Short mmCIF file of C-alpha atoms in Angstrom, two decimals:
data_model
loop_
_atom_site.label_atom_id
_atom_site.label_comp_id
_atom_site.label_asym_id
_atom_site.label_seq_id
_atom_site.Cartn_x
_atom_site.Cartn_y
_atom_site.Cartn_z
CA MET A 650 24.52 -11.29 22.49
CA SER A 651 26.50 -8.64 24.30
CA GLU A 652 25.78 -7.41 27.80
CA ASN A 653 25.69 -3.73 28.75
CA SER A 654 25.71 -2.02 32.15
CA ASN A 655 22.48 -0.18 31.29
CA PRO A 656 19.64 -2.55 32.30
CA ARG A 657 17.61 -1.32 29.33
CA GLN A 658 20.50 -2.13 26.96
CA ASN A 659 20.92 -5.88 27.27
CA VAL A 660 21.75 -6.71 23.63
CA THR A 661 24.01 -5.31 20.94
CA PHE A 662 23.35 -5.76 17.25
CA ALA A 663 25.00 -4.74 13.99
CA SER A 664 23.88 -1.49 12.38
CA ASN A 665 25.43 -0.39 9.08
CA GLY A 666 28.97 -1.40 9.99
CA SER A 667 28.63 -0.13 13.55
CA GLU A 668 26.73 -1.25 16.65
CA ALA A 669 23.39 -0.36 18.19
CA TYR A 670 21.84 -1.33 21.50
CA GLY A 671 18.44 -2.51 22.57
CA TYR A 672 16.34 -4.20 25.20
CA LEU A 673 15.38 -7.81 24.45
CA ALA A 674 12.59 -9.67 26.25
CA LEU A 675 12.05 -13.41 25.78
CA PRO A 676 8.85 -15.40 26.41
CA THR A 677 8.83 -18.22 28.94
CA SER A 678 8.63 -20.67 26.03
CA ARG A 679 12.04 -19.24 24.94
CA SER A 680 10.82 -18.85 21.34
CA GLY A 681 8.11 -17.07 19.40
CA PRO A 682 7.39 -14.53 16.65
CA GLY A 683 9.60 -11.44 16.68
CA VAL A 684 8.31 -7.94 17.37
CA ILE A 685 10.21 -4.63 17.26
CA VAL A 686 9.06 -2.03 19.83
CA ILE A 687 9.84 1.58 18.88
CA GLN A 688 10.17 4.19 21.61
CA GLU A 689 8.32 7.44 22.16
CA TRP A 690 10.21 10.74 22.16
CA TRP A 691 11.11 10.12 25.83
CA GLY A 692 13.66 7.47 24.82
CA LEU A 693 14.02 3.82 25.78
CA THR A 694 12.35 4.32 29.13
CA THR A 695 11.18 1.83 31.73
CA HIS A 696 7.73 2.08 30.13
CA ILE A 697 9.00 0.95 26.71
CA ALA A 698 11.00 -1.89 28.29
CA HIS A 699 7.79 -2.87 30.11
CA ILE A 700 5.94 -2.96 26.76
CA ALA A 701 8.59 -5.40 25.50
CA ASP A 702 8.17 -7.46 28.67
CA ARG A 703 4.39 -7.53 28.20
CA LEU A 704 4.77 -8.70 24.62
CA ALA A 705 7.14 -11.42 25.82
CA GLY A 706 4.44 -12.38 28.29
CA GLU A 707 2.13 -12.85 25.31
CA GLY A 708 4.60 -15.21 23.63
CA PHE A 709 6.62 -12.84 21.44
CA VAL A 710 10.37 -12.24 21.25
CA ALA A 711 10.39 -8.46 21.68
CA LEU A 712 13.25 -6.07 20.93
CA ALA A 713 13.18 -2.34 21.72
CA PRO A 714 16.07 -0.59 19.93
CA ASP A 715 17.63 2.33 21.81
CA LEU A 716 17.50 5.08 19.19
CA TYR A 717 18.91 7.74 21.56
CA GLY A 718 21.92 5.71 22.65
CA GLY A 719 20.95 5.64 26.33
CA ALA A 720 19.43 9.11 26.76
CA THR A 721 15.99 9.35 28.35
CA THR A 722 13.93 12.18 29.77
CA HIS A 723 10.62 12.92 31.45
CA ASP A 724 10.72 16.56 30.35
CA ALA A 725 8.61 17.35 27.27
CA GLU A 726 10.84 20.19 26.07
CA GLU A 727 13.95 18.03 26.31
CA ALA A 728 12.13 15.13 24.64
CA ALA A 729 11.18 17.35 21.71
CA GLN A 730 14.82 18.40 21.38
CA LEU A 731 16.04 14.79 21.45
CA MET A 732 13.53 13.85 18.77
CA GLN A 733 14.50 16.79 16.56
CA GLN A 734 18.20 15.99 16.93
CA LEU A 735 17.81 12.32 16.05
CA PRO A 736 19.20 11.75 12.53
CA VAL A 737 16.40 10.02 10.64
CA ASP A 738 18.87 8.09 8.47
CA ARG A 739 20.71 6.73 11.51
CA ALA A 740 17.44 5.71 13.16
CA ALA A 741 16.42 3.97 9.93
CA ARG A 742 19.72 2.05 9.88
CA ASP A 743 19.36 1.04 13.53
CA LEU A 744 15.81 -0.15 12.95
CA ARG A 745 16.88 -2.12 9.88
CA GLY A 746 19.62 -3.68 11.98
CA ALA A 747 17.07 -4.56 14.67
CA VAL A 748 14.86 -6.34 12.14
CA ASP A 749 17.78 -8.33 10.73
CA TYR A 750 18.98 -9.14 14.25
CA LEU A 751 15.60 -10.57 15.26
CA LEU A 752 15.27 -12.57 12.04
CA SER A 753 18.75 -14.04 12.60
CA ARG A 754 17.91 -15.38 16.06
CA ASP A 755 17.13 -19.08 16.41
CA ASP A 756 14.44 -18.32 19.00
CA VAL A 757 12.45 -16.14 16.56
CA THR A 758 9.92 -18.21 14.65
CA GLY A 759 8.80 -17.36 11.13
CA GLU A 760 10.43 -15.36 8.36
CA THR A 761 8.81 -12.01 9.16
CA VAL A 762 8.47 -9.80 12.24
CA GLY A 763 5.97 -7.31 13.58
CA VAL A 764 6.58 -3.75 14.69
CA VAL A 765 4.77 -1.65 17.31
CA GLY A 766 5.55 2.00 18.04
CA PHE A 767 4.24 4.97 19.94
CA CYS A 768 4.21 8.71 19.15
CA MET A 769 7.55 9.29 17.39
CA GLY A 770 7.85 5.51 17.27
CA GLY A 771 4.45 5.27 15.60
CA ALA A 772 5.76 7.33 12.69
CA PHE A 773 8.88 5.15 12.55
CA VAL A 774 6.63 2.06 12.38
CA LEU A 775 5.26 3.26 9.05
CA GLN A 776 8.70 4.22 7.75
CA LEU A 777 10.18 0.85 8.77
CA ALA A 778 7.33 -1.15 7.24
CA VAL A 779 7.80 0.66 3.92
CA GLN A 780 11.59 0.41 4.12
CA GLU A 781 11.74 -3.31 4.95
CA GLY A 782 8.91 -4.53 2.72
CA GLY A 783 8.37 -8.26 3.01
CA LYS A 784 10.33 -8.59 6.26
CA ILE A 785 7.48 -6.87 8.16
CA ALA A 786 4.14 -8.71 8.32
CA ALA A 787 2.32 -6.60 10.92
CA ALA A 788 2.70 -2.90 11.75
CA VAL A 789 0.94 -1.21 14.67
CA ALA A 790 1.29 2.57 14.92
CA PHE A 791 0.00 4.27 18.08
CA TYR A 792 -0.82 7.99 17.68
CA PRO A 793 2.07 8.56 15.21
CA VAL A 794 3.88 11.91 15.30
CA GLY A 795 6.67 13.07 13.01
CA PHE A 796 7.80 12.28 9.50
CA MET A 797 5.61 9.69 7.78
CA PRO A 798 6.02 8.41 4.23
CA ASP A 799 4.03 9.80 1.33
CA ASP A 800 4.72 6.75 -0.85
CA TYR A 801 3.60 3.38 0.54
CA SER A 802 4.24 1.29 -2.56
CA GLY A 803 6.92 -0.71 -0.71
CA LEU A 804 4.55 -1.63 2.13
CA GLN A 805 3.63 -5.31 2.40
CA ALA A 806 2.63 -5.46 6.07
CA GLU A 807 -0.90 -5.38 7.37
CA VAL A 808 -1.30 -2.06 9.21
CA LEU A 809 -3.22 -1.08 12.35
CA ILE A 810 -3.23 2.61 13.25
CA GLN A 811 -4.44 3.52 16.75
CA ILE A 812 -5.79 7.07 16.80
CA SER A 813 -6.47 9.27 19.84
CA ASP A 814 -9.52 11.37 19.04
CA GLY A 815 -8.41 13.92 21.64
CA ASP A 816 -4.82 14.02 20.38
CA GLN A 817 -3.31 17.47 20.89
CA PHE A 818 -0.40 16.73 18.53
CA ASN A 819 -2.25 15.36 15.50
CA PRO A 820 -4.96 16.86 13.28
CA PRO A 821 -8.35 15.12 13.18
CA SER A 822 -7.68 14.37 9.50
CA LEU A 823 -4.70 12.09 10.23
CA ALA A 824 -6.66 8.84 9.90
CA ASP A 825 -8.16 9.88 6.58
CA ASP A 826 -4.81 11.11 5.24
CA LEU A 827 -3.02 7.86 6.13
CA THR A 828 -5.85 5.71 4.78
CA GLU A 829 -5.75 7.58 1.47
CA LYS A 830 -1.95 7.35 1.10
CA ILE A 831 -1.68 3.70 2.14
CA SER A 832 -4.57 2.72 -0.12
CA ALA A 833 -2.99 4.58 -3.05
CA GLY A 834 0.34 2.81 -2.53
CA THR A 835 -0.88 -0.70 -1.81
CA GLY A 836 -4.49 -1.06 -2.92
CA ARG A 837 -5.31 -2.05 0.68
CA LYS A 838 -6.77 0.03 3.47
CA PRO A 839 -5.15 0.03 6.91
CA GLN A 840 -7.21 -0.83 9.95
CA ILE A 841 -8.00 2.33 11.91
CA ALA A 842 -9.01 2.20 15.57
CA HIS A 843 -10.27 5.35 17.30
CA TYR A 844 -10.17 5.96 21.05
CA PRO A 845 -11.92 8.65 23.10
CA ALA A 846 -8.64 9.63 24.77
CA GLY A 847 -5.68 11.98 24.53
CA HIS A 848 -2.24 11.49 23.03
CA ALA A 849 -0.14 8.75 24.68
CA PHE A 850 -3.16 7.24 26.44
CA LEU A 851 -1.35 3.88 26.69
CA ASN A 852 1.63 5.30 28.63
CA ASP A 853 0.98 4.50 32.29
CA GLU A 854 3.85 6.74 33.37
CA ASN A 855 1.28 9.42 32.52
CA LEU A 856 3.82 12.09 31.64
CA LEU A 857 1.24 14.11 29.71
CA GLY A 858 -1.62 13.44 32.10
CA THR A 859 -3.49 11.53 29.39
CA TYR A 860 -3.17 7.90 30.51
CA ASP A 861 -6.51 6.10 30.21
CA ALA A 862 -6.51 2.65 31.77
CA GLU A 863 -9.68 1.44 30.08
CA GLN A 864 -8.76 2.62 26.58
CA ALA A 865 -5.21 1.33 27.11
CA ARG A 866 -6.58 -2.13 27.91
CA ILE A 867 -8.76 -2.14 24.79
CA ALA A 868 -5.88 -0.96 22.58
CA TRP A 869 -3.47 -3.49 24.07
CA ASP A 870 -5.83 -6.42 23.54
CA ARG A 871 -6.44 -5.27 19.96
CA THR A 872 -2.67 -5.02 19.35
CA VAL A 873 -1.92 -8.51 20.66
CA ALA A 874 -4.78 -10.02 18.66
CA PHE A 875 -3.58 -8.25 15.49
CA LEU A 876 -0.01 -9.48 15.95
CA ARG A 877 -1.17 -13.05 16.56
CA VAL A 878 -3.30 -13.09 13.42
CA HIS A 879 -0.52 -11.82 11.17
CA LEU A 880 2.55 -13.34 12.84
CA GLY A 881 1.13 -16.67 13.96
#
């Protein structure tokens, strides 16, 4: 473990011959199943670190990789620019490194990890689960936006996709499209959960004005239950 002056960068891990940073949260038991938390387009914000802390509170060892290398924003236009400028191949390498880092830790139980992501991170959840195959046992994608795989033949994880029915960034057909593609690639249907809310309804920083406390509670409880079933 390597310390960093940024409070949301408290660990360093290997990534394709280089280094990447992340925020690690440990449960009070000091051990548990591992879960990767993938940021929204805002970056590794206090909100994403809080998600990791909440997962640690539920007994998981949670790691949020910093895909932007320390940059964060609360401005939607700047966030869109950061997302567009993020090299997908570098993000994929950093996420692979994060998975291997968690699996190498003595305090992570089991031989697989889970992954949870939001918005841009929701799309990366699906990419990572396909990319890492049997290393990922549970994948939870909240209102995914961005590049998502067409071929899911490498996917071994159980998948839960959380859909905002009032999502201004995604078409209403997203759930059907993902169900069709995942079923074609794996022979298994993902779980789809619909919420009468807008995009990013779980983000209590409410940057888009769409935070919904009641739907966020329902989605959070569903996420924790899903991770416990598939990670132990």
